[in-house]
Amino acid sequence: MKNVPLKGVISYPITPFDEAEKVDIPLFKKLTERLISSGSHAIAPLGSTGVLPYLTDEEKEAITEATIQQVNGRIPTLVGVSNLTTEKTVYHAKFAEKAGATAVMIIPMSYWKLTDDEIIKHYDTVASQISIPIMAYNNPATGGVDMSPSLLKKLLQIPNVTMIKESTGDIQRMHYLKKELGEDVAFYNGSNPLALAAFSAGATGWCTAAPNLIPELNIALYDAVQSNDLEKAQKIFYKQFELLKYIVEKGLPRAVKAGLNILGENGGKLRSPLQPLTEKEISDLELILSKVKSSTLSA
């Protein structure tokens, strides 16, 4: 397997805002430290959870630098650098590399539907400008582009593209990647409800925002899989399944911030047009978190 610096539970911090909807860097660092100290195997800022498309270039740079400073080499960092244009993606990828990122993640963001050739050219151009590994991120729900397994296979022929993050929720795609590429592919699950199935299909890691709320269970699942203890892994997964499903359904930035507040942590504010969960949704989340906590204590 070529240059693959990431494995395990790859945690996605939220981007907190203050009352004026400005990025709160001190709070971001605090929340990032929570993820590190609770056992995350890598930190991945500026993903969907970090509301990347809603940030200015300067804010993305500030988040990137804050992440590298806070992590301070303790674990790998995977920085999201996606943009509508190739030029801007190259710019942010080069900035992340210079700042000290371990790797970068790119999702092909689309207004006009991109062809396969355009997507390949996009990744190839970025890869030619940096030397650190690239994770190709497939999430049509947010990026507007669905990269087929055959296209992902072609992207892996680009030297720097060494990892694939699959977030369609289709486990068959992961089986295809494993079957077609064997040990040469490092694919990562980005669909929380598929965490157990993805590991069973051979996923190298799990890209998730869940460690903001239940890090012990997330890491315990990975450890059980590594120990080949399927029965234990199933029990751990089912304890967290309802929460994993809920935070995806309600939108990760909204749900994670609400969950942090429920846990007594300051999750910060959202940036418009995103709005907080309703009182009913917060009450539902509180009940789910309570169930998760009680099941963990009784284990």
PDB file of C-alpha atoms in Angstrom:
ATOM      1  CA  MET A   1       0.000   0.000   0.000  1.00  0.00           C
ATOM      2  CA  LYS A   2       1.488   3.333  -1.054  1.00  0.00           C
ATOM      3  CA  ASN A   3       1.857   6.383   1.201  1.00  0.00           C
ATOM      4  CA  VAL A   4      -1.075   6.072   3.631  1.00  0.00           C
ATOM      5  CA  PRO A   5      -0.468   8.031   6.844  1.00  0.00           C
ATOM      6  CA  LEU A   6      -3.964   7.675   8.316  1.00  0.00           C
ATOM      7  CA  LYS A   7      -5.832   4.876  10.030  1.00  0.00           C
ATOM      8  CA  GLY A   8      -8.358   4.347  12.807  1.00  0.00           C
ATOM      9  CA  VAL A   9     -10.798   6.987  14.022  1.00  0.00           C
ATOM     10  CA  ILE A  10     -10.248  10.225  12.124  1.00  0.00           C
ATOM     11  CA  SER A  11     -12.093  12.950  14.012  1.00  0.00           C
ATOM     12  CA  TYR A  12     -13.728  16.004  12.470  1.00  0.00           C
ATOM     13  CA  PRO A  13     -13.883  19.093  14.681  1.00  0.00           C
ATOM     14  CA  ILE A  14     -16.663  21.614  14.238  1.00  0.00           C
ATOM     15  CA  THR A  15     -15.923  25.218  13.369  1.00  0.00           C
ATOM     16  CA  PRO A  16     -17.404  27.305  16.210  1.00  0.00           C
ATOM     17  CA  PHE A  17     -18.605  30.868  15.709  1.00  0.00           C
ATOM     18  CA  ASP A  18     -19.206  33.635  18.224  1.00  0.00           C
ATOM     19  CA  GLU A  19     -22.353  35.753  18.632  1.00  0.00           C
ATOM     20  CA  ALA A  20     -21.282  37.917  15.676  1.00  0.00           C
ATOM     21  CA  GLU A  21     -20.793  34.798  13.525  1.00  0.00           C
ATOM     22  CA  LYS A  22     -17.019  35.204  13.510  1.00  0.00           C
ATOM     23  CA  VAL A  23     -14.830  32.120  13.749  1.00  0.00           C
ATOM     24  CA  ASP A  24     -13.843  31.499  17.377  1.00  0.00           C
ATOM     25  CA  ILE A  25     -10.240  30.237  17.117  1.00  0.00           C
ATOM     26  CA  PRO A  26      -9.607  29.810  20.886  1.00  0.00           C
ATOM     27  CA  LEU A  27     -12.757  27.701  21.204  1.00  0.00           C
ATOM     28  CA  PHE A  28     -11.796  25.730  18.097  1.00  0.00           C
ATOM     29  CA  LYS A  29      -8.449  24.875  19.669  1.00  0.00           C
ATOM     30  CA  LYS A  30     -10.149  23.803  22.887  1.00  0.00           C
ATOM     31  CA  LEU A  31     -12.580  21.533  21.050  1.00  0.00           C
ATOM     32  CA  THR A  32      -9.752  20.098  18.953  1.00  0.00           C
ATOM     33  CA  GLU A  33      -7.796  19.307  22.114  1.00  0.00           C
ATOM     34  CA  ARG A  34     -10.812  17.384  23.442  1.00  0.00           C
ATOM     35  CA  LEU A  35     -10.635  15.156  20.366  1.00  0.00           C
ATOM     36  CA  ILE A  36      -6.912  14.604  20.744  1.00  0.00           C
ATOM     37  CA  SER A  37      -7.017  13.861  24.476  1.00  0.00           C
ATOM     38  CA  SER A  38      -9.922  11.434  24.082  1.00  0.00           C
ATOM     39  CA  GLY A  39      -7.857   9.187  21.822  1.00  0.00           C
ATOM     40  CA  SER A  40      -8.549  10.212  18.229  1.00  0.00           C
ATOM     41  CA  HIS A  41      -6.065   8.743  15.766  1.00  0.00           C
ATOM     42  CA  ALA A  42      -6.104  11.819  13.484  1.00  0.00           C
ATOM     43  CA  ILE A  43      -7.731  15.259  13.246  1.00  0.00           C
ATOM     44  CA  ALA A  44      -9.495  16.442  10.085  1.00  0.00           C
ATOM     45  CA  PRO A  45     -10.542  20.111  10.068  1.00  0.00           C
ATOM     46  CA  LEU A  46     -12.472  21.798   7.275  1.00  0.00           C
ATOM     47  CA  GLY A  47     -14.754  18.973   6.268  1.00  0.00           C
ATOM     48  CA  SER A  48     -18.537  18.978   6.118  1.00  0.00           C
ATOM     49  CA  THR A  49     -18.679  19.160   9.919  1.00  0.00           C
ATOM     50  CA  GLY A  50     -16.382  22.181   9.814  1.00  0.00           C
ATOM     51  CA  VAL A  51     -18.670  23.933   7.300  1.00  0.00           C
ATOM     52  CA  LEU A  52     -15.832  24.459   4.827  1.00  0.00           C
ATOM     53  CA  PRO A  53     -17.952  26.096   2.072  1.00  0.00           C
ATOM     54  CA  TYR A  54     -19.183  28.788   4.479  1.00  0.00           C
ATOM     55  CA  LEU A  55     -15.703  30.064   5.326  1.00  0.00           C
ATOM     56  CA  THR A  56     -13.551  32.743   3.719  1.00  0.00           C
ATOM     57  CA  ASP A  57     -10.040  31.981   2.499  1.00  0.00           C
ATOM     58  CA  GLU A  58      -8.617  33.774   5.525  1.00  0.00           C
ATOM     59  CA  GLU A  59     -10.781  31.753   7.903  1.00  0.00           C
ATOM     60  CA  LYS A  60      -9.754  28.473   6.273  1.00  0.00           C
ATOM     61  CA  GLU A  61      -6.114  29.462   6.688  1.00  0.00           C
ATOM     62  CA  ALA A  62      -6.673  30.389  10.337  1.00  0.00           C
ATOM     63  CA  ILE A  63      -8.370  27.047  11.039  1.00  0.00           C
ATOM     64  CA  THR A  64      -5.586  25.166   9.258  1.00  0.00           C
ATOM     65  CA  GLU A  65      -2.866  26.913  11.256  1.00  0.00           C
ATOM     66  CA  ALA A  66      -4.779  26.547  14.529  1.00  0.00           C
ATOM     67  CA  THR A  67      -5.131  22.805  13.923  1.00  0.00           C
ATOM     68  CA  ILE A  68      -1.443  22.269  13.198  1.00  0.00           C
ATOM     69  CA  GLN A  69      -0.475  24.338  16.247  1.00  0.00           C
ATOM     70  CA  GLN A  70      -2.837  22.498  18.585  1.00  0.00           C
ATOM     71  CA  VAL A  71      -2.033  19.005  17.348  1.00  0.00           C
ATOM     72  CA  ASN A  72       1.672  19.834  17.486  1.00  0.00           C
ATOM     73  CA  GLY A  73       2.720  16.621  15.756  1.00  0.00           C
ATOM     74  CA  ARG A  74       1.035  14.301  18.240  1.00  0.00           C
ATOM     75  CA  ILE A  75      -1.208  12.674  15.632  1.00  0.00           C
ATOM     76  CA  PRO A  76      -1.673  13.102  11.866  1.00  0.00           C
ATOM     77  CA  THR A  77      -3.756  15.927  10.389  1.00  0.00           C
ATOM     78  CA  LEU A  78      -6.003  15.750   7.331  1.00  0.00           C
ATOM     79  CA  VAL A  79      -6.974  19.214   6.096  1.00  0.00           C
ATOM     80  CA  GLY A  80      -9.932  19.828   3.791  1.00  0.00           C
ATOM     81  CA  VAL A  81      -8.903  22.062   0.871  1.00  0.00           C
ATOM     82  CA  SER A  82     -11.842  21.705  -1.511  1.00  0.00           C
ATOM     83  CA  ASN A  83     -13.118  24.535  -3.668  1.00  0.00           C
ATOM     84  CA  LEU A  84     -15.224  24.995  -6.798  1.00  0.00           C
ATOM     85  CA  THR A  85     -12.180  25.932  -8.857  1.00  0.00           C
ATOM     86  CA  THR A  86      -8.960  24.033  -9.374  1.00  0.00           C
ATOM     87  CA  GLU A  87      -6.941  27.215  -8.835  1.00  0.00           C
ATOM     88  CA  LYS A  88      -8.361  27.773  -5.352  1.00  0.00           C
ATOM     89  CA  THR A  89      -8.030  24.084  -4.454  1.00  0.00           C
ATOM     90  CA  VAL A  90      -4.346  24.207  -5.425  1.00  0.00           C
ATOM     91  CA  TYR A  91      -3.920  27.370  -3.355  1.00  0.00           C
ATOM     92  CA  HIS A  92      -5.384  25.839  -0.191  1.00  0.00           C
ATOM     93  CA  ALA A  93      -3.571  22.528  -0.713  1.00  0.00           C
ATOM     94  CA  LYS A  94      -0.233  24.319  -0.948  1.00  0.00           C
ATOM     95  CA  PHE A  95      -1.091  26.388   2.126  1.00  0.00           C
ATOM     96  CA  ALA A  96      -1.968  23.241   4.108  1.00  0.00           C
ATOM     97  CA  GLU A  97       1.258  21.525   3.091  1.00  0.00           C
ATOM     98  CA  LYS A  98       3.342  24.553   4.043  1.00  0.00           C
ATOM     99  CA  ALA A  99       1.528  24.804   7.395  1.00  0.00           C
ATOM    100  CA  GLY A 100       2.488  21.211   8.183  1.00  0.00           C
ATOM    101  CA  ALA A 101      -0.562  19.090   7.308  1.00  0.00           C
ATOM    102  CA  THR A 102       0.025  15.363   7.017  1.00  0.00           C
ATOM    103  CA  ALA A 103      -2.409  15.035   4.112  1.00  0.00           C
ATOM    104  CA  VAL A 104      -5.223  16.911   2.388  1.00  0.00           C
ATOM    105  CA  MET A 105      -8.769  15.899   1.517  1.00  0.00           C
ATOM    106  CA  ILE A 106     -10.468  16.987  -1.704  1.00  0.00           C
ATOM    107  CA  ILE A 107     -14.098  16.652  -2.749  1.00  0.00           C
ATOM    108  CA  PRO A 108     -14.932  17.798  -6.297  1.00  0.00           C
ATOM    109  CA  MET A 109     -17.435  20.565  -5.626  1.00  0.00           C
ATOM    110  CA  SER A 110     -19.759  21.228  -8.510  1.00  0.00           C
ATOM    111  CA  TYR A 111     -22.197  23.793  -9.852  1.00  0.00           C
ATOM    112  CA  TRP A 112     -22.016  22.536 -13.422  1.00  0.00           C
ATOM    113  CA  LYS A 113     -21.956  18.743 -13.407  1.00  0.00           C
ATOM    114  CA  LEU A 114     -18.343  17.680 -13.890  1.00  0.00           C
ATOM    115  CA  THR A 115     -17.281  14.966 -16.323  1.00  0.00           C
ATOM    116  CA  ASP A 116     -14.942  12.175 -15.265  1.00  0.00           C
ATOM    117  CA  ASP A 117     -12.158  13.710 -17.350  1.00  0.00           C
ATOM    118  CA  GLU A 118     -12.629  17.077 -15.627  1.00  0.00           C
ATOM    119  CA  ILE A 119     -12.483  15.450 -12.197  1.00  0.00           C
ATOM    120  CA  ILE A 120      -9.328  13.504 -13.054  1.00  0.00           C
ATOM    121  CA  LYS A 121      -7.691  16.684 -14.401  1.00  0.00           C
ATOM    122  CA  HIS A 122      -8.720  18.539 -11.222  1.00  0.00           C
ATOM    123  CA  TYR A 123      -7.046  15.999  -8.913  1.00  0.00           C
ATOM    124  CA  ASP A 124      -4.020  15.572 -11.164  1.00  0.00           C
ATOM    125  CA  THR A 125      -3.387  19.318 -11.235  1.00  0.00           C
ATOM    126  CA  VAL A 126      -3.560  19.625  -7.450  1.00  0.00           C
ATOM    127  CA  ALA A 127      -1.394  16.540  -6.970  1.00  0.00           C
ATOM    128  CA  SER A 128       1.292  17.983  -9.225  1.00  0.00           C
ATOM    129  CA  GLN A 129       1.583  21.038  -6.974  1.00  0.00           C
ATOM    130  CA  ILE A 130       2.050  19.294  -3.598  1.00  0.00           C
ATOM    131  CA  SER A 131       4.029  16.366  -2.258  1.00  0.00           C
ATOM    132  CA  ILE A 132       1.805  15.209   0.622  1.00  0.00           C
ATOM    133  CA  PRO A 133      -0.885  12.508   0.139  1.00  0.00           C
ATOM    134  CA  ILE A 134      -4.406  13.300  -1.032  1.00  0.00           C
ATOM    135  CA  MET A 135      -7.640  11.703   0.119  1.00  0.00           C
ATOM    136  CA  ALA A 136     -10.301  11.739  -2.612  1.00  0.00           C
ATOM    137  CA  TYR A 137     -13.637  12.356  -0.955  1.00  0.00           C
ATOM    138  CA  ASN A 138     -16.860  11.091  -2.518  1.00  0.00           C
ATOM    139  CA  ASN A 139     -19.998  12.605  -1.018  1.00  0.00           C
ATOM    140  CA  PRO A 140     -22.629  13.512  -3.621  1.00  0.00           C
ATOM    141  CA  ALA A 141     -25.015  14.750  -0.909  1.00  0.00           C
ATOM    142  CA  THR A 142     -22.728  17.705  -0.166  1.00  0.00           C
ATOM    143  CA  GLY A 143     -20.426  18.035  -3.181  1.00  0.00           C
ATOM    144  CA  GLY A 144     -23.006  17.519  -5.896  1.00  0.00           C
ATOM    145  CA  VAL A 145     -20.827  14.952  -7.686  1.00  0.00           C
ATOM    146  CA  ASP A 146     -21.001  11.176  -7.376  1.00  0.00           C
ATOM    147  CA  MET A 147     -17.687   9.582  -8.282  1.00  0.00           C
ATOM    148  CA  SER A 148     -18.217   6.015  -9.452  1.00  0.00           C
ATOM    149  CA  PRO A 149     -16.000   3.198  -8.148  1.00  0.00           C
ATOM    150  CA  SER A 150     -14.386   2.963 -11.585  1.00  0.00           C
ATOM    151  CA  LEU A 151     -13.543   6.690 -11.485  1.00  0.00           C
ATOM    152  CA  LEU A 152     -12.120   6.374  -7.971  1.00  0.00           C
ATOM    153  CA  LYS A 153      -9.975   3.521  -9.231  1.00  0.00           C
ATOM    154  CA  LYS A 154      -8.602   5.836 -11.951  1.00  0.00           C
ATOM    155  CA  LEU A 155      -7.891   8.587  -9.417  1.00  0.00           C
ATOM    156  CA  LEU A 156      -5.719   6.189  -7.442  1.00  0.00           C
ATOM    157  CA  GLN A 157      -3.400   6.022 -10.452  1.00  0.00           C
ATOM    158  CA  ILE A 158      -2.384   9.613  -9.672  1.00  0.00           C
ATOM    159  CA  PRO A 159       0.745   9.238  -7.487  1.00  0.00           C
ATOM    160  CA  ASN A 160      -0.329  11.535  -4.645  1.00  0.00           C
ATOM    161  CA  VAL A 161      -3.889  10.201  -4.442  1.00  0.00           C
ATOM    162  CA  THR A 162      -3.474   7.363  -1.990  1.00  0.00           C
ATOM    163  CA  MET A 163      -6.766   7.328  -0.056  1.00  0.00           C
ATOM    164  CA  ILE A 164     -10.486   7.209  -0.806  1.00  0.00           C
ATOM    165  CA  LYS A 165     -13.247   8.414   1.523  1.00  0.00           C
ATOM    166  CA  GLU A 166     -16.621   6.918   0.607  1.00  0.00           C
ATOM    167  CA  SER A 167     -19.708   8.669   2.002  1.00  0.00           C
ATOM    168  CA  THR A 168     -22.515   7.559  -0.298  1.00  0.00           C
ATOM    169  CA  GLY A 169     -23.814   5.057   2.234  1.00  0.00           C
ATOM    170  CA  ASP A 170     -23.466   2.239  -0.301  1.00  0.00           C
ATOM    171  CA  ILE A 171     -21.444  -0.550   1.280  1.00  0.00           C
ATOM    172  CA  GLN A 172     -21.210  -2.330  -2.088  1.00  0.00           C
ATOM    173  CA  ARG A 173     -18.873   0.402  -3.315  1.00  0.00           C
ATOM    174  CA  MET A 174     -16.447  -0.388  -0.525  1.00  0.00           C
ATOM    175  CA  HIS A 175     -16.586  -4.091  -1.384  1.00  0.00           C
ATOM    176  CA  TYR A 176     -15.893  -3.175  -5.021  1.00  0.00           C
ATOM    177  CA  LEU A 177     -12.837  -1.102  -4.098  1.00  0.00           C
ATOM    178  CA  LYS A 178     -11.474  -3.863  -1.904  1.00  0.00           C
ATOM    179  CA  LYS A 179     -12.148  -6.546  -4.516  1.00  0.00           C
ATOM    180  CA  GLU A 180     -10.717  -4.558  -7.421  1.00  0.00           C
ATOM    181  CA  LEU A 181      -7.685  -3.086  -5.702  1.00  0.00           C
ATOM    182  CA  GLY A 182      -7.026  -5.472  -2.826  1.00  0.00           C
ATOM    183  CA  GLU A 183      -4.361  -4.366  -0.380  1.00  0.00           C
ATOM    184  CA  ASP A 184      -3.343  -1.497  -2.657  1.00  0.00           C
ATOM    185  CA  VAL A 185      -6.345   0.610  -1.662  1.00  0.00           C
ATOM    186  CA  ALA A 186      -6.876   2.502   1.562  1.00  0.00           C
ATOM    187  CA  PHE A 187     -10.534   3.424   1.769  1.00  0.00           C
ATOM    188  CA  TYR A 188     -12.252   5.198   4.621  1.00  0.00           C
ATOM    189  CA  ASN A 189     -15.856   5.203   5.713  1.00  0.00           C
ATOM    190  CA  GLY A 190     -17.565   8.582   5.855  1.00  0.00           C
ATOM    191  CA  SER A 191     -21.080   7.264   6.505  1.00  0.00           C
ATOM    192  CA  ASN A 192     -21.558   6.962  10.270  1.00  0.00           C
ATOM    193  CA  PRO A 193     -24.361   4.349  10.242  1.00  0.00           C
ATOM    194  CA  LEU A 194     -22.119   2.056   8.152  1.00  0.00           C
ATOM    195  CA  ALA A 195     -19.196   2.111  10.577  1.00  0.00           C
ATOM    196  CA  LEU A 196     -19.279  -1.589  11.468  1.00  0.00           C
ATOM    197  CA  ALA A 197     -20.087  -2.775   7.947  1.00  0.00           C
ATOM    198  CA  ALA A 198     -17.301  -0.635   6.500  1.00  0.00           C
ATOM    199  CA  PHE A 199     -14.701  -2.037   8.868  1.00  0.00           C
ATOM    200  CA  SER A 200     -15.927  -5.526   7.977  1.00  0.00           C
ATOM    201  CA  ALA A 201     -15.418  -4.631   4.305  1.00  0.00           C
ATOM    202  CA  GLY A 202     -11.811  -3.707   5.036  1.00  0.00           C
ATOM    203  CA  ALA A 203     -11.950   0.049   5.672  1.00  0.00           C
ATOM    204  CA  THR A 204      -8.645   1.468   6.900  1.00  0.00           C
ATOM    205  CA  GLY A 205     -10.385   4.110   8.974  1.00  0.00           C
ATOM    206  CA  TRP A 206     -13.578   5.878   9.945  1.00  0.00           C
ATOM    207  CA  CYS A 207     -13.913   9.602   9.219  1.00  0.00           C
ATOM    208  CA  THR A 208     -16.431  10.900  11.737  1.00  0.00           C
ATOM    209  CA  ALA A 209     -17.650  13.820  13.840  1.00  0.00           C
ATOM    210  CA  ALA A 210     -19.045  11.445  16.468  1.00  0.00           C
ATOM    211  CA  PRO A 211     -15.945  11.641  18.724  1.00  0.00           C
ATOM    212  CA  ASN A 212     -17.048  15.162  19.621  1.00  0.00           C
ATOM    213  CA  LEU A 213     -19.799  13.419  21.607  1.00  0.00           C
ATOM    214  CA  ILE A 214     -18.970   9.721  22.184  1.00  0.00           C
ATOM    215  CA  PRO A 215     -15.234   9.186  21.628  1.00  0.00           C
ATOM    216  CA  GLU A 216     -14.962   6.178  23.940  1.00  0.00           C
ATOM    217  CA  LEU A 217     -17.479   4.147  21.945  1.00  0.00           C
ATOM    218  CA  ASN A 218     -16.048   5.181  18.574  1.00  0.00           C
ATOM    219  CA  ILE A 219     -12.533   4.149  19.519  1.00  0.00           C
ATOM    220  CA  ALA A 220     -13.740   1.002  21.293  1.00  0.00           C
ATOM    221  CA  LEU A 221     -15.410  -0.095  18.055  1.00  0.00           C
ATOM    222  CA  TYR A 222     -12.178   0.298  16.116  1.00  0.00           C
ATOM    223  CA  ASP A 223     -10.216  -1.540  18.809  1.00  0.00           C
ATOM    224  CA  ALA A 224     -12.692  -4.435  18.789  1.00  0.00           C
ATOM    225  CA  VAL A 225     -12.409  -4.708  15.008  1.00  0.00           C
ATOM    226  CA  GLN A 226      -8.610  -4.673  15.248  1.00  0.00           C
ATOM    227  CA  SER A 227      -8.840  -7.501  17.758  1.00  0.00           C
ATOM    228  CA  ASN A 228     -11.091  -9.470  15.383  1.00  0.00           C
ATOM    229  CA  ASP A 229     -13.765  -9.622  18.076  1.00  0.00           C
ATOM    230  CA  LEU A 230     -16.911  -9.354  15.951  1.00  0.00           C
ATOM    231  CA  GLU A 231     -19.320 -10.044  18.790  1.00  0.00           C
ATOM    232  CA  LYS A 232     -17.833  -7.256  20.893  1.00  0.00           C
ATOM    233  CA  ALA A 233     -17.735  -4.914  17.911  1.00  0.00           C
ATOM    234  CA  GLN A 234     -21.424  -5.510  17.229  1.00  0.00           C
ATOM    235  CA  LYS A 235     -22.398  -4.767  20.820  1.00  0.00           C
ATOM    236  CA  ILE A 236     -20.372  -1.551  20.842  1.00  0.00           C
ATOM    237  CA  PHE A 237     -21.757  -0.463  17.483  1.00  0.00           C
ATOM    238  CA  TYR A 238     -25.396  -1.017  18.416  1.00  0.00           C
ATOM    239  CA  LYS A 239     -24.954   1.132  21.518  1.00  0.00           C
ATOM    240  CA  GLN A 240     -24.074   4.116  19.329  1.00  0.00           C
ATOM    241  CA  PHE A 241     -26.097   3.390  16.198  1.00  0.00           C
ATOM    242  CA  GLU A 242     -29.120   5.535  17.102  1.00  0.00           C
ATOM    243  CA  LEU A 243     -26.918   8.547  17.820  1.00  0.00           C
ATOM    244  CA  LEU A 244     -24.841   8.064  14.660  1.00  0.00           C
ATOM    245  CA  LYS A 245     -27.999   7.984  12.586  1.00  0.00           C
ATOM    246  CA  TYR A 246     -29.521  11.008  14.329  1.00  0.00           C
ATOM    247  CA  ILE A 247     -26.594  13.374  13.949  1.00  0.00           C
ATOM    248  CA  VAL A 248     -26.409  12.616  10.222  1.00  0.00           C
ATOM    249  CA  GLU A 249     -30.140  13.141   9.743  1.00  0.00           C
ATOM    250  CA  LYS A 250     -30.124  16.502  11.535  1.00  0.00           C
ATOM    251  CA  GLY A 251     -26.926  17.785   9.928  1.00  0.00           C
ATOM    252  CA  LEU A 252     -23.564  17.305  11.593  1.00  0.00           C
ATOM    253  CA  PRO A 253     -22.761  20.964  12.447  1.00  0.00           C
ATOM    254  CA  ARG A 254     -26.187  21.502  14.034  1.00  0.00           C
ATOM    255  CA  ALA A 255     -26.298  18.189  15.888  1.00  0.00           C
ATOM    256  CA  VAL A 256     -22.711  18.200  17.143  1.00  0.00           C
ATOM    257  CA  LYS A 257     -22.974  21.739  18.495  1.00  0.00           C
ATOM    258  CA  ALA A 258     -26.245  20.871  20.247  1.00  0.00           C
ATOM    259  CA  GLY A 259     -24.719  17.674  21.609  1.00  0.00           C
ATOM    260  CA  LEU A 260     -21.693  19.488  22.987  1.00  0.00           C
ATOM    261  CA  ASN A 261     -23.980  21.942  24.777  1.00  0.00           C
ATOM    262  CA  ILE A 262     -25.972  19.046  26.250  1.00  0.00           C
ATOM    263  CA  LEU A 263     -22.717  17.557  27.532  1.00  0.00           C
ATOM    264  CA  GLY A 264     -21.839  20.838  29.211  1.00  0.00           C
ATOM    265  CA  GLU A 265     -19.321  21.944  26.595  1.00  0.00           C
ATOM    266  CA  ASN A 266     -19.516  25.183  24.655  1.00  0.00           C
ATOM    267  CA  GLY A 267     -20.169  24.189  21.034  1.00  0.00           C
ATOM    268  CA  GLY A 268     -20.216  27.762  19.773  1.00  0.00           C
ATOM    269  CA  LYS A 269     -22.701  29.243  17.330  1.00  0.00           C
ATOM    270  CA  LEU A 270     -23.576  28.481  13.712  1.00  0.00           C
ATOM    271  CA  ARG A 271     -23.132  30.733  10.699  1.00  0.00           C
ATOM    272  CA  SER A 272     -26.257  31.738   8.786  1.00  0.00           C
ATOM    273  CA  PRO A 273     -28.156  30.347   7.014  1.00  0.00           C
ATOM    274  CA  LEU A 274     -27.602  27.334   9.303  1.00  0.00           C
ATOM    275  CA  GLN A 275     -29.803  27.483  12.386  1.00  0.00           C
ATOM    276  CA  PRO A 276     -29.724  25.548  15.688  1.00  0.00           C
ATOM    277  CA  LEU A 277     -31.813  22.451  16.265  1.00  0.00           C
ATOM    278  CA  THR A 278     -35.342  23.069  17.510  1.00  0.00           C
ATOM    279  CA  GLU A 279     -36.231  22.525  21.159  1.00  0.00           C
ATOM    280  CA  LYS A 280     -37.906  19.235  20.211  1.00  0.00           C
ATOM    281  CA  GLU A 281     -34.825  18.070  18.305  1.00  0.00           C
ATOM    282  CA  ILE A 282     -32.554  19.026  21.193  1.00  0.00           C
ATOM    283  CA  SER A 283     -34.820  17.116  23.581  1.00  0.00           C
ATOM    284  CA  ASP A 284     -34.652  14.064  21.306  1.00  0.00           C
ATOM    285  CA  LEU A 285     -30.866  14.309  21.134  1.00  0.00           C
ATOM    286  CA  GLU A 286     -30.642  14.657  24.901  1.00  0.00           C
ATOM    287  CA  LEU A 287     -32.654  11.445  25.312  1.00  0.00           C
ATOM    288  CA  ILE A 288     -30.468   9.581  22.831  1.00  0.00           C
ATOM    289  CA  LEU A 289     -27.268  10.738  24.548  1.00  0.00           C
ATOM    290  CA  SER A 290     -28.719   9.698  27.896  1.00  0.00           C
ATOM    291  CA  LYS A 291     -29.440   6.221  26.549  1.00  0.00           C
ATOM    292  CA  VAL A 292     -25.931   5.938  25.145  1.00  0.00           C
ATOM    293  CA  LYS A 293     -24.408   6.995  28.461  1.00  0.00           C
ATOM    294  CA  SER A 294     -26.528   4.577  30.499  1.00  0.00           C
ATOM    295  CA  SER A 295     -25.762   1.654  28.176  1.00  0.00           C
ATOM    296  CA  THR A 296     -22.046   2.428  28.393  1.00  0.00           C
ATOM    297  CA  LEU A 297     -22.097   2.557  32.185  1.00  0.00           C
ATOM    298  CA  SER A 298     -24.003  -0.717  32.404  1.00  0.00           C
ATOM    299  CA  ALA A 299     -21.622  -2.550  30.078  1.00  0.00           C
TER     300      ALA A 299
END
